[in-house]
mmCIF file of C-alpha atoms and ligand atoms in Angstrom:
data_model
loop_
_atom_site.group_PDB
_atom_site.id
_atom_site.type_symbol
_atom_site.label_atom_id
_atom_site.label_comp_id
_atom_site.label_asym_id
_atom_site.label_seq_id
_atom_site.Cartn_x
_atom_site.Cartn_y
_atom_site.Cartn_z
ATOM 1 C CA UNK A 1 133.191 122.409 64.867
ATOM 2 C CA UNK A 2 135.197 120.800 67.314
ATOM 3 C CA UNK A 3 134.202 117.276 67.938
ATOM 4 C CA UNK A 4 136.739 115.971 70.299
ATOM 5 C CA UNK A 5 135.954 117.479 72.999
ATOM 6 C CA UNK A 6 132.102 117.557 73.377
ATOM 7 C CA UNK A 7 130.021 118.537 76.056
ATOM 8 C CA UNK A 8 126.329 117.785 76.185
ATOM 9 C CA UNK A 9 123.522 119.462 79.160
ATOM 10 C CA UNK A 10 120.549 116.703 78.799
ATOM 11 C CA UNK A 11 117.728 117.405 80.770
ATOM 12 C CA UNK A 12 114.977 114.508 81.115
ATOM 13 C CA UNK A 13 111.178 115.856 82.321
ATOM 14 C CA UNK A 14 109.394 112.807 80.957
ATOM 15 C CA UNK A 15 107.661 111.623 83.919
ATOM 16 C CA UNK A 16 108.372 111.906 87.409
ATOM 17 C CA UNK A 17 111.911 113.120 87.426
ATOM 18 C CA UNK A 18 113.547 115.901 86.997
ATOM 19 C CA UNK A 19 117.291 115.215 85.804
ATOM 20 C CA UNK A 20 120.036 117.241 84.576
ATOM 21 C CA UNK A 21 123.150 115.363 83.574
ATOM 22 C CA UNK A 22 126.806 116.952 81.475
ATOM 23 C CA UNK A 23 128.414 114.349 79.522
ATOM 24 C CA UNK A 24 132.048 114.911 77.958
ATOM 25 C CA UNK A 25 131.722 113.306 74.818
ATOM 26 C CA UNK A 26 130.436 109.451 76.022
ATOM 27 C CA UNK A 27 131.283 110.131 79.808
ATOM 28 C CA UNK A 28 129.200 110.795 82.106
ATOM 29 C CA UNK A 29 130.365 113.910 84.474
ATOM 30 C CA UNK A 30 127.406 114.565 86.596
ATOM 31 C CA UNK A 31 123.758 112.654 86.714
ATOM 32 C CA UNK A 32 121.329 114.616 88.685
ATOM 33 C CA UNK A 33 117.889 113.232 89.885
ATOM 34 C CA UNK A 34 114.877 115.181 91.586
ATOM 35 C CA UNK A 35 112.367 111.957 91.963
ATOM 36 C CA UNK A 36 109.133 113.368 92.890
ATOM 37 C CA UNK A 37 108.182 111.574 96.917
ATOM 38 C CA UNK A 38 104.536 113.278 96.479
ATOM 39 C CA UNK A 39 102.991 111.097 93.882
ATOM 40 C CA UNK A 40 103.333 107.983 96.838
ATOM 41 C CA UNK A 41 100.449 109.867 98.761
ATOM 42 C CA UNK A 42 98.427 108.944 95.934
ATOM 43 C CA UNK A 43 99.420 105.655 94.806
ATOM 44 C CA UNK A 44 100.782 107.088 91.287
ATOM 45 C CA UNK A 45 102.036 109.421 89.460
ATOM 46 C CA UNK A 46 99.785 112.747 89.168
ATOM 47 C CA UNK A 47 100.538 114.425 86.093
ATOM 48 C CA UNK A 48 99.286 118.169 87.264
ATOM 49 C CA UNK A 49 101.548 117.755 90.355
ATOM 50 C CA UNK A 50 104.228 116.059 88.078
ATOM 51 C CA UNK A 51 104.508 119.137 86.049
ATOM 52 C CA UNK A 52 104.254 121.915 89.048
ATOM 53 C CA UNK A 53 107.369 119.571 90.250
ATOM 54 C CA UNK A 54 109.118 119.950 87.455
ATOM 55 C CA UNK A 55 108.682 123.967 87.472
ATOM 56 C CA UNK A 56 110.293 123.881 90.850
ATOM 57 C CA UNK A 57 113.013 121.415 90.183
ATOM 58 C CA UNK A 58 114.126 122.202 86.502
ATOM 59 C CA UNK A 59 117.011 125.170 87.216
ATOM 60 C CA UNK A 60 118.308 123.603 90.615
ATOM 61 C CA UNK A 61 118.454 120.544 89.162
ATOM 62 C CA UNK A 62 120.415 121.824 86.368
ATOM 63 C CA UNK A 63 122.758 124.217 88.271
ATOM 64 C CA UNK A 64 123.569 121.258 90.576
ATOM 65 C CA UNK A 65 124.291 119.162 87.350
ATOM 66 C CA UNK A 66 126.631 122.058 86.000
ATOM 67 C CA UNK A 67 128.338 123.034 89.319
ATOM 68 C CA UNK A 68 128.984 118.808 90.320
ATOM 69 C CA UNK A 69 130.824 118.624 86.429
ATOM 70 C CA UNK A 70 132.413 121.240 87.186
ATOM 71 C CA UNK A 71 131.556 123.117 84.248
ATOM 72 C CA UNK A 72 130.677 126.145 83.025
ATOM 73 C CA UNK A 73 127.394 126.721 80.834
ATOM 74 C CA UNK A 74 129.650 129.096 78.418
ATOM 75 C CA UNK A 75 131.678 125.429 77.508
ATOM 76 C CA UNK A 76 128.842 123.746 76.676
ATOM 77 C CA UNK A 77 128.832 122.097 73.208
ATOM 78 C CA UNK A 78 124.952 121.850 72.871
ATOM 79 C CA UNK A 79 121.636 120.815 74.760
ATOM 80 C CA UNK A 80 119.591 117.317 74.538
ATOM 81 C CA UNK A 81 116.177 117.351 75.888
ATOM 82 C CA UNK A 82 113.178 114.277 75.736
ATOM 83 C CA UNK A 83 110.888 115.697 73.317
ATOM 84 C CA UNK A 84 108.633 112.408 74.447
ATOM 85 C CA UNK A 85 107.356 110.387 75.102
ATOM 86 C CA UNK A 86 105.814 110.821 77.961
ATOM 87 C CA UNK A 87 103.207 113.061 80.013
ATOM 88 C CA UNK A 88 102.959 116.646 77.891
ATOM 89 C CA UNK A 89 102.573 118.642 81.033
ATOM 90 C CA UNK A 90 106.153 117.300 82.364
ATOM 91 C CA UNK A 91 107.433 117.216 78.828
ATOM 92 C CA UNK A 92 106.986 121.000 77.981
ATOM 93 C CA UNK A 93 108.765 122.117 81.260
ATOM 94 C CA UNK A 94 111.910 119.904 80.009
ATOM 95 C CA UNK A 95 111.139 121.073 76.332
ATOM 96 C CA UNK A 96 110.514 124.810 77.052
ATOM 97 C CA UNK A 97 113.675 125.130 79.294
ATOM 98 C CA UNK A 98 116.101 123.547 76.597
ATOM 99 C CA UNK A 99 115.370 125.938 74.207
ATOM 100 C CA UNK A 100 115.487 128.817 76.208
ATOM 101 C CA UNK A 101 119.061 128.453 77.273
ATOM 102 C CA UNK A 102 120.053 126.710 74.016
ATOM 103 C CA UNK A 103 118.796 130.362 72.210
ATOM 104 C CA UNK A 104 120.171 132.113 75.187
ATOM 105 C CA UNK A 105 123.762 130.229 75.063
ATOM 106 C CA UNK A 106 123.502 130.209 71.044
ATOM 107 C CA UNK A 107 124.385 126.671 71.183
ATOM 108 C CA UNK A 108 122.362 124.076 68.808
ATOM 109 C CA UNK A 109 119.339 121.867 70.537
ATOM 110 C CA UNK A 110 119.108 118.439 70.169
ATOM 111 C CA UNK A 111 115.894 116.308 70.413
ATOM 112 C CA UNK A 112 115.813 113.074 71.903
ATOM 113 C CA UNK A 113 113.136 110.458 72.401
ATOM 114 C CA UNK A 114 112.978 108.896 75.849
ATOM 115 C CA UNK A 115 112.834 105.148 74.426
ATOM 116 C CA UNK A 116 116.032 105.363 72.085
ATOM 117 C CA UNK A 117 117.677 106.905 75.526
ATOM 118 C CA UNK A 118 117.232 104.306 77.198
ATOM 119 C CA UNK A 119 118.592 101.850 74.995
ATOM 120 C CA UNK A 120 121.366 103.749 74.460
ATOM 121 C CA UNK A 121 122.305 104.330 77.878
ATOM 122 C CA UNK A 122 124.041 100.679 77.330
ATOM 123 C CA UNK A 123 126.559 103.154 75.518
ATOM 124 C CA UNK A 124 127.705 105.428 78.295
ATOM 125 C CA UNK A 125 131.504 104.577 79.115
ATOM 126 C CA UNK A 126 131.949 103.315 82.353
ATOM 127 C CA UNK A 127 134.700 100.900 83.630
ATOM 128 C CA UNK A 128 133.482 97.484 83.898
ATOM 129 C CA UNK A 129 130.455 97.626 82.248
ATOM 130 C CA UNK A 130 130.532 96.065 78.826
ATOM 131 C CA UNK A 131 129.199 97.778 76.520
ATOM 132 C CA UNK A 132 126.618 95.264 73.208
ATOM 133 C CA UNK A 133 127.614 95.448 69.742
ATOM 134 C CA UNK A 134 125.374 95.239 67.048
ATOM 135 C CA UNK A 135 122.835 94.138 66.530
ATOM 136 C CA UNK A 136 120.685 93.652 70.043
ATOM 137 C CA UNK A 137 117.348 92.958 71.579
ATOM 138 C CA UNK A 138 116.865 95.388 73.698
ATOM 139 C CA UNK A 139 114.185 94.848 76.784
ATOM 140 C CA UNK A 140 112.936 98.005 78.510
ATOM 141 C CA UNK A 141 111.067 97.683 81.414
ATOM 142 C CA UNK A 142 109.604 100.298 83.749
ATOM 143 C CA UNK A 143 106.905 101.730 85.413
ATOM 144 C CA UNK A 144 105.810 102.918 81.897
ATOM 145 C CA UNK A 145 107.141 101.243 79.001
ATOM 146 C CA UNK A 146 107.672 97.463 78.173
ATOM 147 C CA UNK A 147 109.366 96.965 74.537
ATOM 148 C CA UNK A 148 111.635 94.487 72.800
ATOM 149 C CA UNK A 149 113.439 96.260 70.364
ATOM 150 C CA UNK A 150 115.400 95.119 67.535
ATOM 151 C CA UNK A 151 118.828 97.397 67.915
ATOM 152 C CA UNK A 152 120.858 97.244 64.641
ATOM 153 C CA UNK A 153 122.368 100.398 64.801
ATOM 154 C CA UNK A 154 122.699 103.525 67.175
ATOM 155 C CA UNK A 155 119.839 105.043 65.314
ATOM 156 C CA UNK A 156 118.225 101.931 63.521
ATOM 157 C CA UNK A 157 115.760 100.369 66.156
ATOM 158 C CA UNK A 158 112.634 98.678 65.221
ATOM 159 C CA UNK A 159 109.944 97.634 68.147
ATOM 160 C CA UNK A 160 109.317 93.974 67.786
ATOM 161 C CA UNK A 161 107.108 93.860 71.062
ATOM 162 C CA UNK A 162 105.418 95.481 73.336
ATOM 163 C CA UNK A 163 102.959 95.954 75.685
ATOM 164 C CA UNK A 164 98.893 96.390 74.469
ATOM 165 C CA UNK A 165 98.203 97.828 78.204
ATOM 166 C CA UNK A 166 99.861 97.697 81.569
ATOM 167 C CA UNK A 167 103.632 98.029 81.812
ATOM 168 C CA UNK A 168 105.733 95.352 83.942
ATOM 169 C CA UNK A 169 106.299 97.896 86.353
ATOM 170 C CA UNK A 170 102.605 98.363 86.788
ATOM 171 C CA UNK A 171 101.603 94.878 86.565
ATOM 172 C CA UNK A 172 104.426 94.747 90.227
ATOM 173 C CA UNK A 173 103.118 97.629 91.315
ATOM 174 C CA UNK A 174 99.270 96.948 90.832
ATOM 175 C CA UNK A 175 99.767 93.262 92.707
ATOM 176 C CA UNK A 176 101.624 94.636 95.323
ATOM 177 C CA UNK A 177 98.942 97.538 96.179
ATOM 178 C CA UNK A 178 96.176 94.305 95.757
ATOM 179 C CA UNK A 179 98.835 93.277 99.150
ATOM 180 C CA UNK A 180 98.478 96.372 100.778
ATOM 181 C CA UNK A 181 102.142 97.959 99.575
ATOM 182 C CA UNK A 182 102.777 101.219 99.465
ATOM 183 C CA UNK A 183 103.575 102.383 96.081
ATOM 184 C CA UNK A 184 105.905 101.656 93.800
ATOM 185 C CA UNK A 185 105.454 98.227 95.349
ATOM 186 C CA UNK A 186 107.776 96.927 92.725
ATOM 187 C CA UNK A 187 110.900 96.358 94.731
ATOM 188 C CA UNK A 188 108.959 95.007 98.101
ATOM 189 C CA UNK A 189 107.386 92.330 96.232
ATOM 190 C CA UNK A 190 111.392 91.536 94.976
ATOM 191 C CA UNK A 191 112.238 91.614 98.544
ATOM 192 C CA UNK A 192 109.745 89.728 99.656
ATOM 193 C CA UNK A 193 110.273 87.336 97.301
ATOM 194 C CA UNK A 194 113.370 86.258 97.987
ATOM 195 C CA UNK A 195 112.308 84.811 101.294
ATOM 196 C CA UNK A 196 109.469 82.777 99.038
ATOM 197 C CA UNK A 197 108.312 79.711 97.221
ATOM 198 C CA UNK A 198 107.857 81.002 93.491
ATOM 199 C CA UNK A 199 105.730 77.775 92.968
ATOM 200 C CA UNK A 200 103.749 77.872 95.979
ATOM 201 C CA UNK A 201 100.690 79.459 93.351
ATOM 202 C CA UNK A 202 100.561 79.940 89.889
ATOM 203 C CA UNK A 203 99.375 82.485 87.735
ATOM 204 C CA UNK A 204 98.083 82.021 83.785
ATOM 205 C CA UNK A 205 100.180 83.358 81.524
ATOM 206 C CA UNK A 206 98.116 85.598 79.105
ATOM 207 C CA UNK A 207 97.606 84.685 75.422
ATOM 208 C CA UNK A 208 99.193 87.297 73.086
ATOM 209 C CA UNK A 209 100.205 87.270 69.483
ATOM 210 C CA UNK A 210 103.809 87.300 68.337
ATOM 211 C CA UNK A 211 105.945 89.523 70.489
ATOM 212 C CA UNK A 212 103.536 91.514 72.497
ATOM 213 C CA UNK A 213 102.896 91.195 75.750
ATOM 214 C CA UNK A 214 99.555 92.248 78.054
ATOM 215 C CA UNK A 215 100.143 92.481 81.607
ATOM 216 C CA UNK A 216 96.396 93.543 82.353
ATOM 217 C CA UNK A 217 94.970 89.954 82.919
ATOM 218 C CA UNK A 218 97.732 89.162 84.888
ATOM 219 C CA UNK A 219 96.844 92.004 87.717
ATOM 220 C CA UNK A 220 93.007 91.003 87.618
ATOM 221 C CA UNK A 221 94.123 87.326 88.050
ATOM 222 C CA UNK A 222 96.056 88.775 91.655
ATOM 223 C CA UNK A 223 93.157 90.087 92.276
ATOM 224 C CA UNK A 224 90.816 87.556 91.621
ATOM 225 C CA UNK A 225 93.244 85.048 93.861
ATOM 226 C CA UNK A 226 93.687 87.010 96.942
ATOM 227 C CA UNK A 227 89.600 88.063 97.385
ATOM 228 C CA UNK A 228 88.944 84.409 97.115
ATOM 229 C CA UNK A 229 91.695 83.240 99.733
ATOM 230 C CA UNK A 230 90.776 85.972 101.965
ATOM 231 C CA UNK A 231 87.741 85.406 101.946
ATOM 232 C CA UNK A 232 88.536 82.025 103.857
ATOM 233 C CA UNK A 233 90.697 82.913 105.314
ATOM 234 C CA UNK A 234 91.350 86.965 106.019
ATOM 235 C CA UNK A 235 94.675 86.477 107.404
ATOM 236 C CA UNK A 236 95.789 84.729 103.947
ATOM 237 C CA UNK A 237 98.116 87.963 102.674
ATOM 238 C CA UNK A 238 100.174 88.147 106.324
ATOM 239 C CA UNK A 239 100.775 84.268 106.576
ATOM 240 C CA UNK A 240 101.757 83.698 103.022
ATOM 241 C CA UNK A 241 103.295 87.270 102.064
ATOM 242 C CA UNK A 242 106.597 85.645 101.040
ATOM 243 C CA UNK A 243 104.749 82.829 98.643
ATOM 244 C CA UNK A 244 102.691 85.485 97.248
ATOM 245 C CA UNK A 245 105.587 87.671 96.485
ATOM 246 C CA UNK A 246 107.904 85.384 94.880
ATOM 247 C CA UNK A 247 105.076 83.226 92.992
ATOM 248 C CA UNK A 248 103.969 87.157 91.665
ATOM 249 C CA UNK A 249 107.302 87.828 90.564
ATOM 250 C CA UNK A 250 107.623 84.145 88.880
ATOM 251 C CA UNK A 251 104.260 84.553 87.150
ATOM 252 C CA UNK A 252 106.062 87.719 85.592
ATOM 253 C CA UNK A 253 109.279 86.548 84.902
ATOM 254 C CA UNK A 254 108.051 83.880 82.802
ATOM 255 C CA UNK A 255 105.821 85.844 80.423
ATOM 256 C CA UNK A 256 109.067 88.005 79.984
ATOM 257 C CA UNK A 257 111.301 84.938 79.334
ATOM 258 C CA UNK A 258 108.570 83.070 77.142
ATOM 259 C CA UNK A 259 109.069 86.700 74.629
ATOM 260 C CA UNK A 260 112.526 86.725 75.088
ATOM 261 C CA UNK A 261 113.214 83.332 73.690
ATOM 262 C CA UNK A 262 110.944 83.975 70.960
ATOM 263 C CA UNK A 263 112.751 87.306 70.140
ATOM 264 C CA UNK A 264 116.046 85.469 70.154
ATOM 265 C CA UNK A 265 114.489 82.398 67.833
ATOM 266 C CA UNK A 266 113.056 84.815 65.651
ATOM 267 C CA UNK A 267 115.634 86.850 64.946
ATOM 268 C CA UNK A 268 118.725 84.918 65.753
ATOM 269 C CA UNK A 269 120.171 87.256 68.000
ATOM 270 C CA UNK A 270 121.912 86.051 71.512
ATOM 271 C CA UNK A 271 122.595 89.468 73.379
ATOM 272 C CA UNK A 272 119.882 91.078 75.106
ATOM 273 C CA UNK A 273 120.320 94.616 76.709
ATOM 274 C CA UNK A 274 117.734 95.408 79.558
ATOM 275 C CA UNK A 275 117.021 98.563 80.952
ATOM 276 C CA UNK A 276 114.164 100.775 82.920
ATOM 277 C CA UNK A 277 113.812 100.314 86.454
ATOM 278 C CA UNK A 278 112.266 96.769 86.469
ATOM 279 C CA UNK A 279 115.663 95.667 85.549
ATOM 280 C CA UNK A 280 116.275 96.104 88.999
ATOM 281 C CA UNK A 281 114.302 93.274 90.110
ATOM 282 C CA UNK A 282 116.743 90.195 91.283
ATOM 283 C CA UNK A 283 114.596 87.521 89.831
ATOM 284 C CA UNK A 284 114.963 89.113 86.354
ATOM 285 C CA UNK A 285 118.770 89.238 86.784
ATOM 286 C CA UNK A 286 119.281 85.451 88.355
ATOM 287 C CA UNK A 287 116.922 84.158 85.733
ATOM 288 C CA UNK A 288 119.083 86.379 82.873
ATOM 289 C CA UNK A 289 122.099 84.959 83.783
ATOM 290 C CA UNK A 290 121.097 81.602 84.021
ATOM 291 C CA UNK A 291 120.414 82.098 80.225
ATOM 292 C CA UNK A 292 123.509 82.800 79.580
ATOM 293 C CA UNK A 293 124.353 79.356 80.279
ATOM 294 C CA UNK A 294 120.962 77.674 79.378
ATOM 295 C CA UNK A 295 120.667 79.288 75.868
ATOM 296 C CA UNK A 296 124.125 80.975 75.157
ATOM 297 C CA UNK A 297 123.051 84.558 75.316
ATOM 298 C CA UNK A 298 125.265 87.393 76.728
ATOM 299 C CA UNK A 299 123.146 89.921 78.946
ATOM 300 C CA UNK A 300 124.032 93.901 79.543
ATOM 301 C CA UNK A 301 122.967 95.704 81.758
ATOM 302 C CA UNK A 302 123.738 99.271 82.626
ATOM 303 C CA UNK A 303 124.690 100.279 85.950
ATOM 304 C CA UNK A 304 121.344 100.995 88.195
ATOM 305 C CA UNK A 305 121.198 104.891 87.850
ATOM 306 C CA UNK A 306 121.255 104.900 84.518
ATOM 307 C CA UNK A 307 118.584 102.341 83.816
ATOM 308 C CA UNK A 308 115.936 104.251 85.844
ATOM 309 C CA UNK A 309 114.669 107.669 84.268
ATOM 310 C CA UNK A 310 117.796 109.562 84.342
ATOM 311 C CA UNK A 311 119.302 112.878 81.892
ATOM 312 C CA UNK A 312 122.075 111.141 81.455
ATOM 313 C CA UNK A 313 120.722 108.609 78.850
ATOM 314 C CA UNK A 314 119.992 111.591 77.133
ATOM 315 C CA UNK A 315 122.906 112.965 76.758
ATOM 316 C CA UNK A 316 124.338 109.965 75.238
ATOM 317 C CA UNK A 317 122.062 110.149 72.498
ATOM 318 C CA UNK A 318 122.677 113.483 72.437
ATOM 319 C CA UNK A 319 126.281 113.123 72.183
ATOM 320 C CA UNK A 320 125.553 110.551 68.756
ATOM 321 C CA UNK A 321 123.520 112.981 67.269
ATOM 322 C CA UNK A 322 126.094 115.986 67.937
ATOM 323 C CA UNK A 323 128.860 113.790 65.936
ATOM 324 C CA UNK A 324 125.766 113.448 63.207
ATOM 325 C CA UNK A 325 125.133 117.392 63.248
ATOM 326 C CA UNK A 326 121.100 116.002 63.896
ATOM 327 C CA UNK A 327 120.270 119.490 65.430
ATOM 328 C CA UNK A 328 116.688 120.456 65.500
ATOM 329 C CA UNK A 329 115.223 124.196 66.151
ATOM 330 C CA UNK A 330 113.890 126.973 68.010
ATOM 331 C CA UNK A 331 109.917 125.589 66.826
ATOM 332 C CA UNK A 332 110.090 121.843 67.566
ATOM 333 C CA UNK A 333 107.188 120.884 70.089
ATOM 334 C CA UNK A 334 107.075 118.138 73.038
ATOM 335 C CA UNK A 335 105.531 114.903 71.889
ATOM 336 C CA UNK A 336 103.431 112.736 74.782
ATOM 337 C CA UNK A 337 103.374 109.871 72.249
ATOM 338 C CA UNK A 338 106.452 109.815 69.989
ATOM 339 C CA UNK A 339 107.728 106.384 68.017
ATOM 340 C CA UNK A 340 110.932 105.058 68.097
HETATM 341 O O1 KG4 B 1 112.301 103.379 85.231
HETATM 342 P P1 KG4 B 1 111.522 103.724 86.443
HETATM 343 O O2 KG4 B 1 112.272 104.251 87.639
HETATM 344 O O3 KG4 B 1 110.408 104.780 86.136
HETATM 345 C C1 KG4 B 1 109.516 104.649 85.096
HETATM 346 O O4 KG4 B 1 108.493 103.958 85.292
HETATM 347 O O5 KG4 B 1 109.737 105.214 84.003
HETATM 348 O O6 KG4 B 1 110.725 102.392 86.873
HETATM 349 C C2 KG4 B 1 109.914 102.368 88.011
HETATM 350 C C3 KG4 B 1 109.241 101.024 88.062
HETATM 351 C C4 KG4 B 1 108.172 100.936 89.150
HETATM 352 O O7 KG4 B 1 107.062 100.277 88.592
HETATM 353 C C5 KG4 B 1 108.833 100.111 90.236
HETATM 354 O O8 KG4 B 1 107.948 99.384 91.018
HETATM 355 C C6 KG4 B 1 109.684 99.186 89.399
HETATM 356 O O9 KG4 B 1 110.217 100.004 88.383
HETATM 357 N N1 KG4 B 1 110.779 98.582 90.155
HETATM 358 C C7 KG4 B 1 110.852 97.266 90.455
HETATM 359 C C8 KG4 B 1 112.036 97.088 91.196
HETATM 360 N N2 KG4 B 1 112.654 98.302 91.324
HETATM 361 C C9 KG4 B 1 111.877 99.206 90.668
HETATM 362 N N3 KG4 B 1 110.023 96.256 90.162
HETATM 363 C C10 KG4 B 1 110.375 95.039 90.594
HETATM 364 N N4 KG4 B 1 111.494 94.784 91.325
HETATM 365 C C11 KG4 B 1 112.349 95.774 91.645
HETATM 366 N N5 KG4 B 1 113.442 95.517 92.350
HETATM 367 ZN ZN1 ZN B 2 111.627 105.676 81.154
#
């Protein structure tokens, strides 16, 4: 089998978004992404309409991703699809589709799991973005996963952390609709914040064993704050929106630092690799760098379309697995909750 010149379809149906992306070996040619505007309506994502999205999306989506690489689906080397985890509905349209037109194109499948994908979308070639050796910490953030992982190898990853309920991006996204933000609320309360006082109020940081972190208490404590202000004063949330946002946003930041440096004491290892869309967020990024002078540790991060639910993460892993031969078959089944 030829492996210099491989070229990977990845499709990603995890969630929300339906992407398509060909790679040529670890370059990415096209990276397509359907987001899904109806789940705003609702304040969340709706799995049922997720999935009916997904229906509609999948073979655009993947003909655009085909046409934009200017390739055509006979050259293809092999498929990669998320087997999980994620919401089953969304993951069986992904799941169902790659082995159709893997067994239609005769072409092996490859599986991937959503969390590896994103930490190894640190490994898609792109110029000026540096790529971590081994081994990492790797911090994904998003709307539905927060995880420190311990990265030794391209497929030897151990979680050292995560969340026991809310994800970062929820514990943004549940203060900002507490504000009266549309949803995701994530990236107002960043803009927001910028204009704000991050110690103008202060949140408690929640106590949690080792690594892990909880993000629940930290959304009831939001809560708990604004009711009482506005109750004295119901104009509180307009006069002090700034304030709010950037002490929010601090009260997070620091629970993810105060894991971070406990990662890197722990383990002893300086370069951290974030990803998922929360690594958008400005305050993370200032505060990252200014560890790299603080405490010596050298920060990655990939560039923003491929740290937000994307196929082409996939097909990076896909790519590794295809110079491994890790093929899987015609039987394998979608997985909503699937380890690393
Ligand atoms: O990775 P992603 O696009 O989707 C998944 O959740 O898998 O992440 C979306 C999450 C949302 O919670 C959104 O509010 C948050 O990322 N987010 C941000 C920012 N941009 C996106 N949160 C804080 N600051 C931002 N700039
Ligand atoms: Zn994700």
């Amino acid at each position: 089998m030829n492996t210099q010149d491989v070229y990977i379809l990845a499709i990603e149906s995890s969630c929300d978004d339906t992407s398509a992306a060909v790679l040529h070996n670890d370059k990415v040619l096209s990276n397509v992404v359907a987001s899904q505007k109806i789940h705003e309506e609702y304040g969340g994502v709706v799995p049922e309409l997720a999935s009916r999205a997904h229906q509609q999306n999948i073979v655009p989506v993947v003909n655009q991703a085909l046409s934009r690489a200017n390739i055509d689906k006979k050259q293809l080397s092999a498929i990669a699809f998320t087997r999980g985890p994620g919401l089953m509905g969304s993951l069986l349209v992904g799941t169902s589709f790659a082995k159709s037109l893997a067994i239609g194109l005769n072409i092996p499948l490859i599986e991937v799991n959503h969390m590896q994908a994103h930490i190894l979308a640190h490994f898609i070639k792109e110029p000026d973005t540096p790529m971590p050796s081994f081994p990492f910490l790797a911090l994904t953030i998003s709307g539905g996963h927060t995880q420190i992982v311990k990265v030794s190898d391209y497929f030897k990853m151990e979680v050292i952390g995560e969340t026991i309920d809310d994800a970062v991006g929820e514990a943004f996204d549940k203060s900002a609709k507490i504000l009266g933000f549309p949803y995701p609320g994530g990236p107002l309360i960043d803009k927001y914040a910028k204009e704000g006082n991050p110690k103008a109020f202060s949140f408690p940081k929640p106590k949690v064993d080792g690594l892990n972190f909880s993000f629940s208490g930290f959304k009831t404590a939001v809560l708990y704050f604004i009711q009482k202000e506005t109750k004295d004063n119901p104009n509180f949330i307009t006069e002090n929106r700034n304030d709010i946002c950037a002490s929010i946003q601090q009260g997070i930041i620091n629970i993810l630092m105060a894991k971070l440096k406990k990662a890197t004491k722990e383990t002893g290892i300086k370069q951290i690799a974030i990803g998922g869309g929360v690594s958008a967020n400005s305050g993370i990024r200032t505060t990252l760098k200014d560890a790299e002078k603080r405490f010596g540790w050298t920060t990655y991060i990939p560039k923003f379309e491929y740290t937000t639910d994307n196929a082409a993460m996939i097909g990076i892993v896909g790519y590794y697995k295809f110079l491994n031969q890790d093929f899987t078959n015609e039987r394998i089944t979608a997985k909503a909750r699937f380890a690393i």
